């Protein structure tokens, strides 16, 4: 398939370029709950009409992870602010909604399993003079962060996930073109799932450990991830010192992470998805899961059971920069702040990580007939 050009595109070409089909989750027909979760306790895909009379939710949140991800951040043009800016952004989101909805007619639309998930950043409501969602605030600074401003923030954030990276790239080109002069690209970051050496199960990160073993169940997502039809996304670009970590003996790696490398199971024993009691001790009074291990520090038991849905990917931007594209969805970003502050002071894994990029977005309710993306925010 040829890459999209920078010339104006008509609807037929847009259907060919944006090959995501019914998986985009931007229309009522696209946000249906798919087949069961990939393992017991894992979240299923996003719902178009959720429990309790929910409306439409965007896909790409509780959707099972695809092979690749592409994150795009845009800034609102400085020339458009206030009511004029709100009208301009509304036109862009309407164009995005229409273009993405048209892909349902494309041939092979299911093959790429592409989802597009759109959110807005903390400073955007004030720039437009509209009411901000309750929990949409800038993340605080955290000890140990080494943030590159060019890889942080953004007024509009788009997550594109697909089993074919070309599908995401071509969709990104089309969305950027449709944004015109209203939105200018700020940063982009691609990610991937490393091949699983043991076949199936929760995918491993570049440190060799399973990532996402303690994700919430579908029922827990209703409590801890969704707020009606919206949610919040935290993005962190975390550089990993892979070679330094690899020099540790396996038993020491397991002590740092707090899980078995081979199975992903808890250190005290049990299958990967067994609940981990991080407060359990041996008869001699030693914690069975080291208190300064990653699992010991981030456990939901420290937060009254509150959970975030992690949907991360690995990234590799050359031989000296590879790591984790941390993507986590939650109903209140204050949860992430609490967990990150504990990690900054207690987590032994910090010796092998350095956060270099960061962003927060309010993920908009999904689009439906006569209700484009952003309809509530920009009403």
mmCIF file of C-alpha atoms in Angstrom:
data_model
loop_
_atom_site.group_PDB
_atom_site.id
_atom_site.type_symbol
_atom_site.label_atom_id
_atom_site.label_comp_id
_atom_site.label_asym_id
_atom_site.label_seq_id
_atom_site.Cartn_x
_atom_site.Cartn_y
_atom_site.Cartn_z
ATOM 1 C CA UNK A 1 0.000 0.000 0.000
ATOM 2 C CA UNK A 2 1.504 3.416 -0.938
ATOM 3 C CA UNK A 3 2.114 5.962 1.771
ATOM 4 C CA UNK A 4 -0.277 8.890 1.915
ATOM 5 C CA UNK A 5 0.911 12.126 0.365
ATOM 6 C CA UNK A 6 0.530 15.676 1.671
ATOM 7 C CA UNK A 7 -2.108 16.587 -0.865
ATOM 8 C CA UNK A 8 -5.790 16.840 0.083
ATOM 9 C CA UNK A 9 -7.456 13.447 0.266
ATOM 10 C CA UNK A 10 -10.907 12.491 -0.801
ATOM 11 C CA UNK A 11 -13.084 9.977 1.006
ATOM 12 C CA UNK A 12 -12.209 6.957 -1.170
ATOM 13 C CA UNK A 13 -8.464 7.501 -0.698
ATOM 14 C CA UNK A 14 -8.951 8.088 3.021
ATOM 15 C CA UNK A 15 -10.716 4.727 3.247
ATOM 16 C CA UNK A 16 -7.724 3.041 1.605
ATOM 17 C CA UNK A 17 -5.146 4.772 3.773
ATOM 18 C CA UNK A 18 -6.897 4.377 7.127
ATOM 19 C CA UNK A 19 -7.202 0.627 7.085
ATOM 20 C CA UNK A 20 -8.335 0.099 10.654
ATOM 21 C CA UNK A 21 -11.943 -0.820 9.977
ATOM 22 C CA UNK A 22 -14.302 -1.696 12.782
ATOM 23 C CA UNK A 23 -11.509 -1.899 15.362
ATOM 24 C CA UNK A 24 -11.073 1.874 15.682
ATOM 25 C CA UNK A 25 -13.580 2.258 18.461
ATOM 26 C CA UNK A 26 -14.693 5.719 17.362
ATOM 27 C CA UNK A 27 -18.261 4.821 16.421
ATOM 28 C CA UNK A 28 -20.973 2.864 18.136
ATOM 29 C CA UNK A 29 -20.526 -0.094 15.812
ATOM 30 C CA UNK A 30 -16.762 -0.080 16.311
ATOM 31 C CA UNK A 31 -16.747 -0.304 20.110
ATOM 32 C CA UNK A 32 -18.169 -3.738 20.679
ATOM 33 C CA UNK A 33 -16.836 -6.188 23.263
ATOM 34 C CA UNK A 34 -14.847 -8.870 21.439
ATOM 35 C CA UNK A 35 -13.958 -12.424 22.387
ATOM 36 C CA UNK A 36 -12.941 -13.319 25.919
ATOM 37 C CA UNK A 37 -9.752 -12.136 27.642
ATOM 38 C CA UNK A 38 -6.413 -13.677 26.680
ATOM 39 C CA UNK A 39 -5.977 -15.181 30.142
ATOM 40 C CA UNK A 40 -8.044 -15.409 33.350
ATOM 41 C CA UNK A 41 -8.278 -12.004 34.950
ATOM 42 C CA UNK A 42 -7.076 -10.087 31.904
ATOM 43 C CA UNK A 43 -9.222 -7.219 30.589
ATOM 44 C CA UNK A 44 -11.328 -7.680 27.504
ATOM 45 C CA UNK A 45 -11.610 -5.109 24.716
ATOM 46 C CA UNK A 46 -13.424 -1.804 25.009
ATOM 47 C CA UNK A 47 -17.176 -1.725 25.114
ATOM 48 C CA UNK A 48 -19.479 0.239 22.898
ATOM 49 C CA UNK A 49 -22.339 0.003 25.307
ATOM 50 C CA UNK A 50 -20.911 -0.844 28.673
ATOM 51 C CA UNK A 51 -22.507 -2.149 31.857
ATOM 52 C CA UNK A 52 -24.783 0.213 33.692
ATOM 53 C CA UNK A 53 -26.082 1.949 30.575
ATOM 54 C CA UNK A 54 -22.763 3.383 29.397
ATOM 55 C CA UNK A 55 -22.591 5.048 26.031
ATOM 56 C CA UNK A 56 -19.718 4.625 23.600
ATOM 57 C CA UNK A 57 -16.145 4.110 24.735
ATOM 58 C CA UNK A 58 -13.037 4.379 22.631
ATOM 59 C CA UNK A 59 -11.182 1.201 21.767
ATOM 60 C CA UNK A 60 -7.498 0.824 22.522
ATOM 61 C CA UNK A 61 -8.043 0.917 26.274
ATOM 62 C CA UNK A 62 -9.248 -2.518 27.340
ATOM 63 C CA UNK A 63 -8.643 -3.933 23.859
ATOM 64 C CA UNK A 64 -6.095 -6.787 23.935
ATOM 65 C CA UNK A 65 -2.739 -5.386 22.922
ATOM 66 C CA UNK A 66 -1.742 -5.416 19.275
ATOM 67 C CA UNK A 67 1.848 -5.948 18.122
ATOM 68 C CA UNK A 68 2.820 -2.297 17.661
ATOM 69 C CA UNK A 69 1.943 1.135 19.030
ATOM 70 C CA UNK A 70 2.459 4.706 17.850
ATOM 71 C CA UNK A 71 1.909 7.678 20.157
ATOM 72 C CA UNK A 72 1.380 11.129 18.629
ATOM 73 C CA UNK A 73 1.282 14.424 20.522
ATOM 74 C CA UNK A 74 0.045 17.687 19.012
ATOM 75 C CA UNK A 75 -0.006 21.298 20.212
ATOM 76 C CA UNK A 76 -2.769 23.772 19.534
ATOM 77 C CA UNK A 77 -1.646 26.504 17.174
ATOM 78 C CA UNK A 78 -0.815 29.677 19.178
ATOM 79 C CA UNK A 79 -2.991 31.716 16.817
ATOM 80 C CA UNK A 80 -6.180 29.927 17.892
ATOM 81 C CA UNK A 81 -7.397 30.374 21.442
ATOM 82 C CA UNK A 82 -10.688 30.780 23.270
ATOM 83 C CA UNK A 83 -13.949 30.271 21.415
ATOM 84 C CA UNK A 84 -12.239 30.443 18.016
ATOM 85 C CA UNK A 85 -9.818 27.742 19.087
ATOM 86 C CA UNK A 86 -12.644 25.563 20.362
ATOM 87 C CA UNK A 87 -14.411 25.853 17.011
ATOM 88 C CA UNK A 88 -11.217 25.047 15.109
ATOM 89 C CA UNK A 89 -10.471 21.992 17.235
ATOM 90 C CA UNK A 90 -14.077 20.853 16.970
ATOM 91 C CA UNK A 91 -13.747 20.883 13.182
ATOM 92 C CA UNK A 92 -10.567 18.795 13.378
ATOM 93 C CA UNK A 93 -12.139 16.217 15.687
ATOM 94 C CA UNK A 94 -15.205 16.028 13.460
ATOM 95 C CA UNK A 95 -12.960 15.423 10.435
ATOM 96 C CA UNK A 96 -11.053 12.732 12.328
ATOM 97 C CA UNK A 97 -14.299 11.078 13.410
ATOM 98 C CA UNK A 98 -15.685 11.037 9.864
ATOM 99 C CA UNK A 99 -12.454 9.773 8.314
ATOM 100 C CA UNK A 100 -12.021 6.991 10.839
ATOM 101 C CA UNK A 101 -15.651 5.935 10.599
ATOM 102 C CA UNK A 102 -15.354 5.589 6.823
ATOM 103 C CA UNK A 103 -12.712 2.899 7.251
ATOM 104 C CA UNK A 104 -15.432 0.432 8.228
ATOM 105 C CA UNK A 105 -16.065 0.101 4.491
ATOM 106 C CA UNK A 106 -12.431 -0.683 3.642
ATOM 107 C CA UNK A 107 -11.427 -4.091 2.313
ATOM 108 C CA UNK A 108 -9.338 -6.055 4.822
ATOM 109 C CA UNK A 109 -10.232 -3.645 7.594
ATOM 110 C CA UNK A 110 -10.072 -6.312 10.290
ATOM 111 C CA UNK A 111 -6.611 -7.565 9.406
ATOM 112 C CA UNK A 112 -4.541 -4.829 11.041
ATOM 113 C CA UNK A 113 -6.673 -4.670 14.225
ATOM 114 C CA UNK A 114 -5.870 -0.967 14.325
ATOM 115 C CA UNK A 115 -7.346 1.165 17.110
ATOM 116 C CA UNK A 116 -7.209 4.941 17.414
ATOM 117 C CA UNK A 117 -7.602 6.419 20.903
ATOM 118 C CA UNK A 118 -7.796 10.208 21.253
ATOM 119 C CA UNK A 119 -7.302 12.347 24.346
ATOM 120 C CA UNK A 120 -6.598 15.929 25.394
ATOM 121 C CA UNK A 121 -3.818 17.273 27.580
ATOM 122 C CA UNK A 122 -4.025 19.283 30.823
ATOM 123 C CA UNK A 123 -3.456 22.772 29.424
ATOM 124 C CA UNK A 124 -5.954 22.542 26.544
ATOM 125 C CA UNK A 125 -9.197 23.393 28.424
ATOM 126 C CA UNK A 126 -7.722 26.659 29.733
ATOM 127 C CA UNK A 127 -6.482 27.606 26.257
ATOM 128 C CA UNK A 128 -9.982 27.091 24.858
ATOM 129 C CA UNK A 129 -11.907 28.525 27.793
ATOM 130 C CA UNK A 130 -13.861 25.304 28.380
ATOM 131 C CA UNK A 131 -14.442 23.329 31.563
ATOM 132 C CA UNK A 132 -11.688 20.857 32.361
ATOM 133 C CA UNK A 133 -12.428 17.259 33.379
ATOM 134 C CA UNK A 134 -12.129 16.954 37.140
ATOM 135 C CA UNK A 135 -8.842 15.054 37.357
ATOM 136 C CA UNK A 136 -7.069 16.591 34.344
ATOM 137 C CA UNK A 137 -4.031 18.270 35.910
ATOM 138 C CA UNK A 138 -0.344 18.307 35.072
ATOM 139 C CA UNK A 139 1.610 15.485 36.648
ATOM 140 C CA UNK A 140 4.001 16.678 39.379
ATOM 141 C CA UNK A 141 7.739 16.293 39.071
ATOM 142 C CA UNK A 142 9.207 13.089 40.471
ATOM 143 C CA UNK A 143 12.686 12.489 41.913
ATOM 144 C CA UNK A 144 14.987 10.806 39.438
ATOM 145 C CA UNK A 145 13.167 11.931 36.287
ATOM 146 C CA UNK A 146 15.386 13.205 33.471
ATOM 147 C CA UNK A 147 12.673 14.602 31.233
ATOM 148 C CA UNK A 148 13.326 15.938 27.752
ATOM 149 C CA UNK A 149 10.728 18.716 27.204
ATOM 150 C CA UNK A 150 10.624 17.848 23.503
ATOM 151 C CA UNK A 151 9.257 14.406 24.442
ATOM 152 C CA UNK A 152 6.725 15.560 27.030
ATOM 153 C CA UNK A 153 3.212 16.981 27.146
ATOM 154 C CA UNK A 154 0.902 17.780 24.283
ATOM 155 C CA UNK A 155 -2.555 19.360 23.898
ATOM 156 C CA UNK A 156 -3.968 16.427 21.920
ATOM 157 C CA UNK A 157 -2.682 12.874 22.253
ATOM 158 C CA UNK A 158 -3.409 9.982 19.884
ATOM 159 C CA UNK A 159 -2.584 6.333 20.547
ATOM 160 C CA UNK A 160 -2.541 4.155 17.424
ATOM 161 C CA UNK A 161 -2.106 0.413 17.937
ATOM 162 C CA UNK A 162 -2.067 -2.243 15.231
ATOM 163 C CA UNK A 163 -0.627 -5.592 14.228
ATOM 164 C CA UNK A 164 0.836 -3.844 11.174
ATOM 165 C CA UNK A 165 3.001 -0.792 11.887
ATOM 166 C CA UNK A 166 2.393 0.523 8.358
ATOM 167 C CA UNK A 167 -1.307 0.851 9.193
ATOM 168 C CA UNK A 168 -0.517 3.076 12.159
ATOM 169 C CA UNK A 169 2.016 5.151 10.207
ATOM 170 C CA UNK A 170 -0.387 5.783 7.345
ATOM 171 C CA UNK A 171 -3.206 6.663 9.712
ATOM 172 C CA UNK A 172 -0.909 9.081 11.555
ATOM 173 C CA UNK A 173 -0.068 10.838 8.283
ATOM 174 C CA UNK A 174 -3.729 11.211 7.424
ATOM 175 C CA UNK A 175 -4.742 12.512 10.863
ATOM 176 C CA UNK A 176 -1.906 15.035 10.815
ATOM 177 C CA UNK A 177 -2.941 16.235 7.384
ATOM 178 C CA UNK A 178 -6.577 16.584 8.462
ATOM 179 C CA UNK A 179 -5.450 18.639 11.478
ATOM 180 C CA UNK A 180 -4.320 21.377 9.082
ATOM 181 C CA UNK A 181 -2.863 24.401 10.859
ATOM 182 C CA UNK A 182 -4.937 23.912 14.010
ATOM 183 C CA UNK A 183 -2.653 21.239 15.489
ATOM 184 C CA UNK A 184 1.084 20.990 15.003
ATOM 185 C CA UNK A 185 3.038 17.777 15.752
ATOM 186 C CA UNK A 186 4.959 17.932 19.043
ATOM 187 C CA UNK A 187 6.463 14.443 19.427
ATOM 188 C CA UNK A 188 5.876 10.859 18.390
ATOM 189 C CA UNK A 189 7.021 7.541 19.810
ATOM 190 C CA UNK A 190 6.662 4.055 18.410
ATOM 191 C CA UNK A 191 6.592 0.845 20.428
ATOM 192 C CA UNK A 192 6.436 -2.906 19.894
ATOM 193 C CA UNK A 193 5.896 -6.161 21.724
ATOM 194 C CA UNK A 194 9.055 -8.297 21.764
ATOM 195 C CA UNK A 195 8.593 -11.867 20.498
ATOM 196 C CA UNK A 196 7.632 -14.239 23.288
ATOM 197 C CA UNK A 197 10.292 -16.983 23.591
ATOM 198 C CA UNK A 198 7.906 -19.284 25.451
ATOM 199 C CA UNK A 199 4.941 -18.719 23.159
ATOM 200 C CA UNK A 200 1.821 -16.934 24.352
ATOM 201 C CA UNK A 201 1.044 -15.568 27.799
ATOM 202 C CA UNK A 202 1.740 -12.055 29.012
ATOM 203 C CA UNK A 203 4.367 -10.406 26.802
ATOM 204 C CA UNK A 204 7.820 -9.753 28.227
ATOM 205 C CA UNK A 205 9.663 -6.434 28.361
ATOM 206 C CA UNK A 206 13.276 -5.865 27.356
ATOM 207 C CA UNK A 207 14.448 -6.923 30.827
ATOM 208 C CA UNK A 208 13.018 -10.362 30.100
ATOM 209 C CA UNK A 209 10.141 -10.254 32.596
ATOM 210 C CA UNK A 210 6.420 -10.463 31.921
ATOM 211 C CA UNK A 211 4.849 -6.987 31.976
ATOM 212 C CA UNK A 212 1.203 -6.606 33.007
ATOM 213 C CA UNK A 213 0.673 -9.731 35.112
ATOM 214 C CA UNK A 214 -1.331 -7.878 37.780
ATOM 215 C CA UNK A 215 -3.715 -6.034 35.453
ATOM 216 C CA UNK A 216 -7.317 -5.569 36.652
ATOM 217 C CA UNK A 217 -10.107 -7.883 35.578
ATOM 218 C CA UNK A 218 -12.961 -6.569 33.382
ATOM 219 C CA UNK A 219 -15.066 -6.008 36.501
ATOM 220 C CA UNK A 220 -12.222 -4.171 38.214
ATOM 221 C CA UNK A 221 -11.783 -2.005 35.111
ATOM 222 C CA UNK A 222 -15.339 -0.744 35.604
ATOM 223 C CA UNK A 223 -14.354 0.410 39.077
ATOM 224 C CA UNK A 224 -10.795 1.591 38.604
ATOM 225 C CA UNK A 225 -10.315 2.475 34.903
ATOM 226 C CA UNK A 226 -13.502 3.963 33.510
ATOM 227 C CA UNK A 227 -15.243 7.091 34.698
ATOM 228 C CA UNK A 228 -18.492 6.728 32.771
ATOM 229 C CA UNK A 229 -17.251 6.539 29.163
ATOM 230 C CA UNK A 230 -13.907 8.289 29.649
ATOM 231 C CA UNK A 231 -10.590 7.493 31.318
ATOM 232 C CA UNK A 232 -7.120 8.974 31.787
ATOM 233 C CA UNK A 233 -3.900 7.876 30.111
ATOM 234 C CA UNK A 234 -0.437 8.300 31.609
ATOM 235 C CA UNK A 235 2.472 7.959 29.178
ATOM 236 C CA UNK A 236 6.043 7.536 30.389
ATOM 237 C CA UNK A 237 9.063 6.929 28.167
ATOM 238 C CA UNK A 238 11.347 4.916 30.451
ATOM 239 C CA UNK A 239 14.925 4.246 29.369
ATOM 240 C CA UNK A 240 16.115 0.818 30.593
ATOM 241 C CA UNK A 241 19.720 -0.084 31.395
ATOM 242 C CA UNK A 242 19.223 -3.481 29.835
ATOM 243 C CA UNK A 243 22.872 -4.558 29.787
ATOM 244 C CA UNK A 244 23.439 -3.603 33.432
ATOM 245 C CA UNK A 245 20.350 -5.541 34.497
ATOM 246 C CA UNK A 246 21.388 -8.544 32.418
ATOM 247 C CA UNK A 247 24.655 -8.776 34.365
ATOM 248 C CA UNK A 248 22.737 -9.637 37.535
ATOM 249 C CA UNK A 249 22.274 -13.268 38.443
ATOM 250 C CA UNK A 250 18.731 -14.468 37.732
ATOM 251 C CA UNK A 251 17.874 -14.817 41.438
ATOM 252 C CA UNK A 252 18.966 -11.206 41.990
ATOM 253 C CA UNK A 253 16.897 -10.021 39.020
ATOM 254 C CA UNK A 254 13.899 -11.760 40.586
ATOM 255 C CA UNK A 255 14.526 -10.025 43.923
ATOM 256 C CA UNK A 256 14.599 -6.635 42.183
ATOM 257 C CA UNK A 257 11.437 -7.267 40.153
ATOM 258 C CA UNK A 258 9.567 -9.354 42.745
ATOM 259 C CA UNK A 259 8.511 -12.158 40.365
ATOM 260 C CA UNK A 260 9.895 -15.345 38.862
ATOM 261 C CA UNK A 261 11.572 -14.673 35.552
ATOM 262 C CA UNK A 262 10.612 -18.027 34.046
ATOM 263 C CA UNK A 263 6.883 -17.994 34.822
ATOM 264 C CA UNK A 264 6.010 -14.479 35.971
ATOM 265 C CA UNK A 265 4.603 -16.022 39.135
ATOM 266 C CA UNK A 266 4.967 -14.553 42.640
ATOM 267 C CA UNK A 267 8.221 -15.268 44.458
ATOM 268 C CA UNK A 268 6.446 -17.210 47.241
ATOM 269 C CA UNK A 269 4.989 -19.527 44.566
ATOM 270 C CA UNK A 270 1.883 -19.873 42.450
ATOM 271 C CA UNK A 271 0.830 -19.083 38.874
ATOM 272 C CA UNK A 272 1.486 -15.790 37.127
ATOM 273 C CA UNK A 273 -1.900 -14.225 37.794
ATOM 274 C CA UNK A 274 -2.189 -15.252 41.451
ATOM 275 C CA UNK A 275 -2.728 -12.369 43.850
ATOM 276 C CA UNK A 276 0.498 -11.356 45.587
ATOM 277 C CA UNK A 277 0.281 -10.611 49.306
ATOM 278 C CA UNK A 278 3.239 -8.259 49.586
ATOM 279 C CA UNK A 279 2.830 -8.154 53.370
ATOM 280 C CA UNK A 280 3.224 -11.931 53.840
ATOM 281 C CA UNK A 281 6.243 -12.961 55.915
ATOM 282 C CA UNK A 282 8.209 -16.123 56.558
ATOM 283 C CA UNK A 283 8.207 -17.764 60.008
ATOM 284 C CA UNK A 284 11.431 -15.817 60.671
ATOM 285 C CA UNK A 285 9.706 -12.519 59.896
ATOM 286 C CA UNK A 286 11.192 -11.856 56.448
ATOM 287 C CA UNK A 287 8.965 -10.518 53.658
ATOM 288 C CA UNK A 288 8.352 -13.265 51.103
ATOM 289 C CA UNK A 289 8.220 -10.553 48.426
ATOM 290 C CA UNK A 290 11.093 -8.097 49.067
ATOM 291 C CA UNK A 291 9.659 -4.801 50.308
ATOM 292 C CA UNK A 292 11.923 -2.822 47.969
ATOM 293 C CA UNK A 293 11.156 -4.962 44.922
ATOM 294 C CA UNK A 294 9.118 -3.424 42.112
ATOM 295 C CA UNK A 295 6.122 -5.653 42.872
ATOM 296 C CA UNK A 296 6.404 -4.916 46.582
ATOM 297 C CA UNK A 297 6.364 -1.161 45.990
ATOM 298 C CA UNK A 298 3.648 -0.846 43.326
ATOM 299 C CA UNK A 299 1.164 -3.333 44.803
ATOM 300 C CA UNK A 300 -2.445 -2.150 44.859
ATOM 301 C CA UNK A 301 -2.571 -3.214 48.515
ATOM 302 C CA UNK A 302 -0.831 0.082 49.285
ATOM 303 C CA UNK A 303 -3.684 1.977 47.581
ATOM 304 C CA UNK A 304 -6.797 0.380 49.007
ATOM 305 C CA UNK A 305 -7.008 -2.006 46.061
ATOM 306 C CA UNK A 306 -7.035 0.768 43.425
ATOM 307 C CA UNK A 307 -5.553 -0.411 40.133
ATOM 308 C CA UNK A 308 -4.397 0.980 36.831
ATOM 309 C CA UNK A 309 -4.566 -0.889 33.524
ATOM 310 C CA UNK A 310 -1.063 -1.162 32.081
ATOM 311 C CA UNK A 311 -0.860 -1.522 28.319
ATOM 312 C CA UNK A 312 2.815 -0.868 27.741
ATOM 313 C CA UNK A 313 5.173 -1.556 24.852
ATOM 314 C CA UNK A 314 8.924 -1.701 24.381
ATOM 315 C CA UNK A 315 10.802 0.840 22.292
ATOM 316 C CA UNK A 316 14.223 0.839 20.637
ATOM 317 C CA UNK A 317 15.530 4.162 19.318
ATOM 318 C CA UNK A 318 19.033 3.044 18.448
ATOM 319 C CA UNK A 319 21.566 0.878 20.274
ATOM 320 C CA UNK A 320 21.984 3.266 23.218
ATOM 321 C CA UNK A 321 18.328 4.085 23.876
ATOM 322 C CA UNK A 322 15.830 1.323 24.458
ATOM 323 C CA UNK A 323 13.226 0.841 27.099
ATOM 324 C CA UNK A 324 9.597 0.792 28.105
ATOM 325 C CA UNK A 325 6.803 2.873 26.599
ATOM 326 C CA UNK A 326 4.675 2.817 29.745
ATOM 327 C CA UNK A 327 0.982 3.311 28.955
ATOM 328 C CA UNK A 328 -1.488 3.093 31.831
ATOM 329 C CA UNK A 329 -5.197 3.888 32.006
ATOM 330 C CA UNK A 330 -6.987 4.837 35.230
ATOM 331 C CA UNK A 331 -10.015 6.787 36.435
ATOM 332 C CA UNK A 332 -7.872 9.206 38.483
ATOM 333 C CA UNK A 333 -4.212 10.052 37.720
ATOM 334 C CA UNK A 334 -3.690 10.701 41.444
ATOM 335 C CA UNK A 335 -3.209 6.928 41.695
ATOM 336 C CA UNK A 336 -0.221 7.081 39.369
ATOM 337 C CA UNK A 337 1.238 9.967 41.363
ATOM 338 C CA UNK A 338 1.065 7.983 44.607
ATOM 339 C CA UNK A 339 2.644 4.904 43.043
ATOM 340 C CA UNK A 340 5.375 6.861 41.278
ATOM 341 C CA UNK A 341 6.345 8.685 44.474
ATOM 342 C CA UNK A 342 6.759 5.349 46.255
ATOM 343 C CA UNK A 343 8.824 4.031 43.356
ATOM 344 C CA UNK A 344 11.071 7.095 43.405
ATOM 345 C CA UNK A 345 12.125 6.488 46.997
ATOM 346 C CA UNK A 346 11.885 2.716 47.510
ATOM 347 C CA UNK A 347 11.948 0.724 44.257
ATOM 348 C CA UNK A 348 15.242 -1.102 43.603
ATOM 349 C CA UNK A 349 14.343 -1.248 39.914
ATOM 350 C CA UNK A 350 15.066 2.498 39.793
ATOM 351 C CA UNK A 351 18.748 1.618 39.547
ATOM 352 C CA UNK A 352 18.071 0.361 36.027
ATOM 353 C CA UNK A 353 15.542 2.943 34.767
ATOM 354 C CA UNK A 354 15.410 6.612 33.821
ATOM 355 C CA UNK A 355 12.197 8.362 32.772
ATOM 356 C CA UNK A 356 12.896 10.708 29.857
ATOM 357 C CA UNK A 357 9.407 11.482 28.534
ATOM 358 C CA UNK A 358 6.017 12.017 30.165
ATOM 359 C CA UNK A 359 2.464 12.989 29.223
ATOM 360 C CA UNK A 360 -1.073 12.837 30.576
ATOM 361 C CA UNK A 361 -4.329 12.834 28.617
ATOM 362 C CA UNK A 362 -8.040 12.691 29.299
ATOM 363 C CA UNK A 363 -9.332 10.019 26.917
ATOM 364 C CA UNK A 364 -12.541 11.363 25.415
ATOM 365 C CA UNK A 365 -15.797 9.414 25.335
ATOM 366 C CA UNK A 366 -16.229 7.624 22.036
ATOM 367 C CA UNK A 367 -18.079 8.981 19.042
ATOM 368 C CA UNK A 368 -21.554 7.911 18.017
ATOM 369 C CA UNK A 369 -24.174 8.892 15.437
ATOM 370 C CA UNK A 370 -24.417 12.679 15.449
ATOM 371 C CA UNK A 371 -21.863 12.834 18.282
ATOM 372 C CA UNK A 372 -18.261 13.283 17.096
ATOM 373 C CA UNK A 373 -15.194 13.043 19.296
ATOM 374 C CA UNK A 374 -14.966 15.925 21.753
ATOM 375 C CA UNK A 375 -18.677 16.745 21.562
ATOM 376 C CA UNK A 376 -19.053 17.031 25.318
ATOM 377 C CA UNK A 377 -15.810 18.899 25.960
ATOM 378 C CA UNK A 378 -16.321 21.435 23.156
ATOM 379 C CA UNK A 379 -20.102 21.818 23.391
#
